[in-house]
C-alpha positions as MATLAB code, in Angstrom:
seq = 'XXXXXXXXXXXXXXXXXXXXXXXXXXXXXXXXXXXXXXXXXXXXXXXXXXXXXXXXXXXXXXXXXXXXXXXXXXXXXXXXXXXXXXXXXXXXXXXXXXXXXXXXXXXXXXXXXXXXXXXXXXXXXXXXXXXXXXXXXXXXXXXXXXXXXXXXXXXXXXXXXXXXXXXXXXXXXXXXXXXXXXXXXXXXXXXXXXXXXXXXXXXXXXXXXXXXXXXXXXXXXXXXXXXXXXXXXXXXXXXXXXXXXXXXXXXXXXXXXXXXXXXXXXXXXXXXXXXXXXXXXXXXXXXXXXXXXXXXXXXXXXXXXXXXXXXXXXXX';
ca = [
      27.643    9.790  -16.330;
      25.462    7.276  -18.507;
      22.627    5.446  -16.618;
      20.483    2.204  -17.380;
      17.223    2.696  -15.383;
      15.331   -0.363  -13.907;
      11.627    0.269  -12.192;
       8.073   -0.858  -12.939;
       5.515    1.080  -10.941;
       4.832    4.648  -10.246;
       7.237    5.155   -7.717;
       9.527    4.291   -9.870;
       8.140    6.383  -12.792;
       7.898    9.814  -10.616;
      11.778    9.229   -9.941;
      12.565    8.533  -13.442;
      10.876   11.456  -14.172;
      13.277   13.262  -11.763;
      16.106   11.926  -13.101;
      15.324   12.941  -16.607;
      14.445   16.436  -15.677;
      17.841   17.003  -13.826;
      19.112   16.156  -17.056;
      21.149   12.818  -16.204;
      21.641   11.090  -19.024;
      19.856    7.845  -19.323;
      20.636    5.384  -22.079;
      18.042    3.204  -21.566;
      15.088    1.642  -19.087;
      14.259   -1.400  -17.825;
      10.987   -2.560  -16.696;
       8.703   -5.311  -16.270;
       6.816   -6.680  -19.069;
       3.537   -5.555  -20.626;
       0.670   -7.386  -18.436;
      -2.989   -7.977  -18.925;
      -4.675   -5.633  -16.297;
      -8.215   -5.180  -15.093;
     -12.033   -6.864  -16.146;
     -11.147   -6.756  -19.843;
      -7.295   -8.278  -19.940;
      -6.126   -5.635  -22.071;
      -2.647   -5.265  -22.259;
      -1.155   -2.300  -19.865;
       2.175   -1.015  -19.894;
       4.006   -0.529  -16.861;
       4.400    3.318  -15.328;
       7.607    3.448  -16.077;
       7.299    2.454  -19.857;
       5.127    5.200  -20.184;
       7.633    8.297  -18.571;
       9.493    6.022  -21.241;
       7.821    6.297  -23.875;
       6.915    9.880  -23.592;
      10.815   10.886  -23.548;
      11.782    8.625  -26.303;
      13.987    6.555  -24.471;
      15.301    3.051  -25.462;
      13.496    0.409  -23.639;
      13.732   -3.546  -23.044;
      11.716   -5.999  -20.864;
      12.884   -9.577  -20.618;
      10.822  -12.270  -19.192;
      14.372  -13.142  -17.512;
      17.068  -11.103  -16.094;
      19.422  -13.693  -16.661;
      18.967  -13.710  -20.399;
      22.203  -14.234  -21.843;
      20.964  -11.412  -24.850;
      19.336   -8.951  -22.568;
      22.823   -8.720  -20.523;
      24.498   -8.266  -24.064;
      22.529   -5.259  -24.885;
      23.066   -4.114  -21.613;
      26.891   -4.383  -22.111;
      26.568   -2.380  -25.507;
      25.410    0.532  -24.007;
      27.833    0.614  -21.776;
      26.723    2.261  -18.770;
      28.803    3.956  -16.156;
      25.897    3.382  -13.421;
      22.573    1.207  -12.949;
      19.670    2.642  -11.347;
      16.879    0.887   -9.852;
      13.521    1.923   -8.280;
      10.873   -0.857   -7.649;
      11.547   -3.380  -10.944;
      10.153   -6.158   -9.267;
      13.484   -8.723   -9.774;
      16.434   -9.615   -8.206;
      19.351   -8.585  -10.560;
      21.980  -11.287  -10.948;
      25.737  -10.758  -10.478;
      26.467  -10.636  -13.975;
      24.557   -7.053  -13.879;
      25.824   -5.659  -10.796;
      28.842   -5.886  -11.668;
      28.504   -4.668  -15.266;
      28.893   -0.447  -14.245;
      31.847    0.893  -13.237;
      30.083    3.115  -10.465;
      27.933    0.066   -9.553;
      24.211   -0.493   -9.405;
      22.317    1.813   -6.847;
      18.866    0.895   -5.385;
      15.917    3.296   -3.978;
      14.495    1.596   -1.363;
      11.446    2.824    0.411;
      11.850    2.394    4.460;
      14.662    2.906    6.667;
      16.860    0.038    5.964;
      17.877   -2.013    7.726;
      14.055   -2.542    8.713;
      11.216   -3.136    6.066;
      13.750   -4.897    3.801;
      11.583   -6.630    0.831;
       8.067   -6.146   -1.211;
       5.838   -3.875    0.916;
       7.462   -1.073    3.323;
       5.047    1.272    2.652;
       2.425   -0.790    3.747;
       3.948   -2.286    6.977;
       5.231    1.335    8.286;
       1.493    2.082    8.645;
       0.206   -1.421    9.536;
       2.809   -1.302   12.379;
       1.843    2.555   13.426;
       5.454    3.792   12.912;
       5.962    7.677   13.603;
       9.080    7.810   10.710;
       9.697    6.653    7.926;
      11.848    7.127    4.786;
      14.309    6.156    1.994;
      17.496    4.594    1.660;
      19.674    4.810   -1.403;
      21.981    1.711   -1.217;
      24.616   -0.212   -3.230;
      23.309   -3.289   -4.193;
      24.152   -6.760   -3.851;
      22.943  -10.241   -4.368;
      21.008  -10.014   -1.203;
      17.672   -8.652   -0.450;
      18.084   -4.910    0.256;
      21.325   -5.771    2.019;
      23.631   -3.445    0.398;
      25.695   -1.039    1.820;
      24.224    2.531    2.795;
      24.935    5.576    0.692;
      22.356    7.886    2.186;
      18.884    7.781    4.810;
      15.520   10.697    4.233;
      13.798   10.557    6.978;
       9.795   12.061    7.066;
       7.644   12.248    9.947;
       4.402   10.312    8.911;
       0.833   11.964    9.260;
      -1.646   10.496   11.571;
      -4.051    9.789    9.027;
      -1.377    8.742    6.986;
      -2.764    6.178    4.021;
      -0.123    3.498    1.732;
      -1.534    6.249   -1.075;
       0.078    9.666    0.455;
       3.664    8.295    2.226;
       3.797    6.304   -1.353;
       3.498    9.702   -2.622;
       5.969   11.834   -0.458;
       8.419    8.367   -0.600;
       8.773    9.184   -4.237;
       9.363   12.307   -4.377;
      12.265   12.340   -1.700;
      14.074    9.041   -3.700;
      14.086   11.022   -6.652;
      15.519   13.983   -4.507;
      17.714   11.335   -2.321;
      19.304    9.469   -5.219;
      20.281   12.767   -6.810;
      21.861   14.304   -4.612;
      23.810   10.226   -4.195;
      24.633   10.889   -7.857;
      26.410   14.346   -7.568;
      28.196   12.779   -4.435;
      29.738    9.714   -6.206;
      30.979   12.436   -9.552;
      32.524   14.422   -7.024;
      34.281   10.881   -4.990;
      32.967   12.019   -1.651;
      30.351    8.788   -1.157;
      30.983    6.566    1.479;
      29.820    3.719    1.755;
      27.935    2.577    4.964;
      27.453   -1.493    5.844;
      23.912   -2.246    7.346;
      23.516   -2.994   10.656;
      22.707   -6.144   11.740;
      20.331   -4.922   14.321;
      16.799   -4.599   13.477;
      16.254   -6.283   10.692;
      13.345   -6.610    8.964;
      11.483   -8.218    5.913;
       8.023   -7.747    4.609;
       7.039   -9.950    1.429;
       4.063   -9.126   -1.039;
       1.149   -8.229   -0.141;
      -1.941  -10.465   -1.724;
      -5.739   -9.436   -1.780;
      -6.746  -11.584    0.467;
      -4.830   -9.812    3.112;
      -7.450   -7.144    3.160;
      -9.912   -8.910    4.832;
     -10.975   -7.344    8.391;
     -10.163   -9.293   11.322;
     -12.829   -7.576   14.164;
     -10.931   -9.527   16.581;
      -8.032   -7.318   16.633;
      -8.227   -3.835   18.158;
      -9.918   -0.713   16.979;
      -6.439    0.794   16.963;
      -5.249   -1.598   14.906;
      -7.604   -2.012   12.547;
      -7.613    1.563   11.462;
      -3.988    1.510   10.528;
      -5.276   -1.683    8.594;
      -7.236    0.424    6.561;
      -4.731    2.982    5.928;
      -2.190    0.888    5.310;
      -4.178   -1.227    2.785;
      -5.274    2.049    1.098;
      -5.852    2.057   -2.112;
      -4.957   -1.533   -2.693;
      -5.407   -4.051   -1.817;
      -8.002   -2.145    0.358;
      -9.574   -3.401    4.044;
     -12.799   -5.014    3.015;
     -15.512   -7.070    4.925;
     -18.873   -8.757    4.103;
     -22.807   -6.798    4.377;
     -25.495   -8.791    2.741;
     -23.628  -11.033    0.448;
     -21.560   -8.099   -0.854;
     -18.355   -6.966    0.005;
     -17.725   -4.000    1.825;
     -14.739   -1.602    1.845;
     -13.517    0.838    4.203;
     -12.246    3.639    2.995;
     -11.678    5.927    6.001;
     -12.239    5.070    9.814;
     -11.216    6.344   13.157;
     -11.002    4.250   16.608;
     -12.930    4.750   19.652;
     -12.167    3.501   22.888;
     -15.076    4.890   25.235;
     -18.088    5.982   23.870;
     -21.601    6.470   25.357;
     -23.239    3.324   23.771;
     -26.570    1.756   24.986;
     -25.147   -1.134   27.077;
     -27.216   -3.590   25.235;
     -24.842   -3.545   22.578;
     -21.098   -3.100   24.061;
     -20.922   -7.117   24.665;
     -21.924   -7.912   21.443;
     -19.917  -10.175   19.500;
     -16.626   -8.680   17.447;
     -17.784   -6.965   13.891;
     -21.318   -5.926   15.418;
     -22.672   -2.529   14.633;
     -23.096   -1.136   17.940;
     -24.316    2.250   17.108;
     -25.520    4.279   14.477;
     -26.110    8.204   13.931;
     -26.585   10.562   11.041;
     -22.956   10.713    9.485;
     -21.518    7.113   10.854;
     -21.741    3.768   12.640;
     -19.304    2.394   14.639;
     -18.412   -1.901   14.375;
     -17.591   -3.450   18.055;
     -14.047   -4.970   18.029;
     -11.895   -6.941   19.889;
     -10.658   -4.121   22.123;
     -12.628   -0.827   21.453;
     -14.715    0.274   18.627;
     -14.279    1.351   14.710;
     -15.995    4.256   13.577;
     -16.806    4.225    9.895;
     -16.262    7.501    8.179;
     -15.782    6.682    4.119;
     -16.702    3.451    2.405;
     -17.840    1.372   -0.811;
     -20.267   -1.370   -1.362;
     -19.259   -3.953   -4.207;
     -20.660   -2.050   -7.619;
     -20.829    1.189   -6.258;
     -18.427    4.320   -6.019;
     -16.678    5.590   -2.817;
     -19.041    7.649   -0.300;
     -18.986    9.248    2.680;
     -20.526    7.324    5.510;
     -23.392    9.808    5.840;
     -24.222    9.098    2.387;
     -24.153    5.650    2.581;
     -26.765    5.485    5.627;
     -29.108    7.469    3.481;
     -29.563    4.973    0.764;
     -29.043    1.764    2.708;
     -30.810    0.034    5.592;
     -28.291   -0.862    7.496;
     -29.713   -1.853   11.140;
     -28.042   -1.827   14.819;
     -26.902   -5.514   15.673;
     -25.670   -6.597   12.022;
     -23.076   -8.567   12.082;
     -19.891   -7.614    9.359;
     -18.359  -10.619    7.958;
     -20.745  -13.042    7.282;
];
């Protein structure tokens, strides 16, 4: 069975990599393409054009999937099946329907819920216990497909976007493999999504880091995982902005009074290894963060070398 690949980031790469190493044959990959990236603007390459690259495989990357070219060199490769992981567009119908077996998605939540940009992310903001991936037919809709196969994984309670990103890619790669051997051997079936429970999340922007202390400690600590390692949960000490890296959330804890009515995003408390930020309901406990222009630390580490007093006020 020949394959076209489409993905962009490293989800996508780590299941391409899968793919090749199960020996499916893949004609050629897709991705997005090359972007300035970082301080300098130097030109990056996508994740996937570098699995690419290192395998020798034939790669293109139109500014527009619609290209009337790009779907002609599609065509001349003639693939039996199109695979996509992440590629950041919306194919049009003049690809779907190009490959006899279709064009098969990876998508990285329990569909129908988390449809769109960012399910990682929202499965932690929103404190879900599962989550998963669904390899689906697609469409011209938005994750809307029909349903080949669900992975379900229990999520860790300390669970960052980082490590179910991680274990997400590593069962699609598993997930859409064993789709593949099904569809060879004619025993996929094909499920329609259910109406109920639908859910979309769009992209994620930096600004969407920025720590609200008038939520609750609960939910601010999924914030942080959930925005971990980008865009990151971030606030303001001294001018500077201030990342948190790792926190927990306290609900009772033997503070001097003086401080538990202070106003949301106060330190309240401060000890050897951590301080702990009054919020709307309950308290955050700091455990790992980062100052603008310097590395990650531990929060111990950070109260050594700064002066950070009881009654500052985050934010400002």
């Amino acid at each position: 069975m020949k394959a076209i690949f489409f993905g962009t980031p490293k989800i996508a790469a780590v299941i391409l990599k899968q793919l090749i190493q199960a020996k499916i044959e893949i004609v050629a990959v897709v991705t997005q393409p090359d972007k300035p990236k970082g301080r300098g603007k130097e030109v990056a390459v996508s994740e996937v054009k570098e699995v690419a690259l290192s395998f020798g495989l034939p790669i293109y990357q139109p500014q527009k999937v619609k290209e009337e070219s790009f779907i002609q060199q599609l065509k001349e490769k003639n693939p039996d099946i199109i695979l996509v992981a992440a590629y950041g567009k919306i194919l049009p119908s003049s690809i779907l329907t190009l490959p006899h077996y279709g064009c098969l998605n990876v998508h990285a939540s329990l569909l129908p819920k988390y449809r769109g940009a960012s399910p990682i992310q929202w499965a932690i903001l929103n404190g879900e216990k599962v989550s998963g991936v669904t390899i689906m037919y697609m469409d011209e809709g938005l994750d809307t497909g029909d349903i080949l196969l669900k992975k379900e994984i229990l999520l860790d309670s300390k669970e960052t976007a980082q490590s179910l990103h991680d274990k997400l890619a590593d069962l699609g790669g598993k997930a859409l493999l064993e789709v593949l051997v099904s569809i060879e051997k004619g025993e996929a079936k094909r499920i329609p999504q259910s109406k109920d429970g639908v859910v979309y999340v769009g992209t994620i922007e930096k600004s969407f880091g920025w720590i609200d202390f008038n939520r609750s400690a609960i939910e601010l600590e999924r914030f942080v995982r959930g925005l971990n390692p980008w865009p990151s949960a971030y606030t303001k000490w001294n001018g500077k902005s201030l990342k948190f890296w790792d926190t927990d959330f306290v609900f009772s804890k033997d503070f001097p009074s003086l401080y538990k009515d202070s106003p949301n995003g106060t330190v309240v408390f401060i000890d050897k290894e951590h301080f702990w930020v009054q919020c709307g309901e309950g308290f955050l406990q700091v455990n790992e963060l980062q100052l603008e222009g310097k590395r990650r630390m531990c929060c111990e580490e950070f109260l050594r070398g700064y002066s950070l007093t009881v009654g500052t006020k985050l934010g400002e």
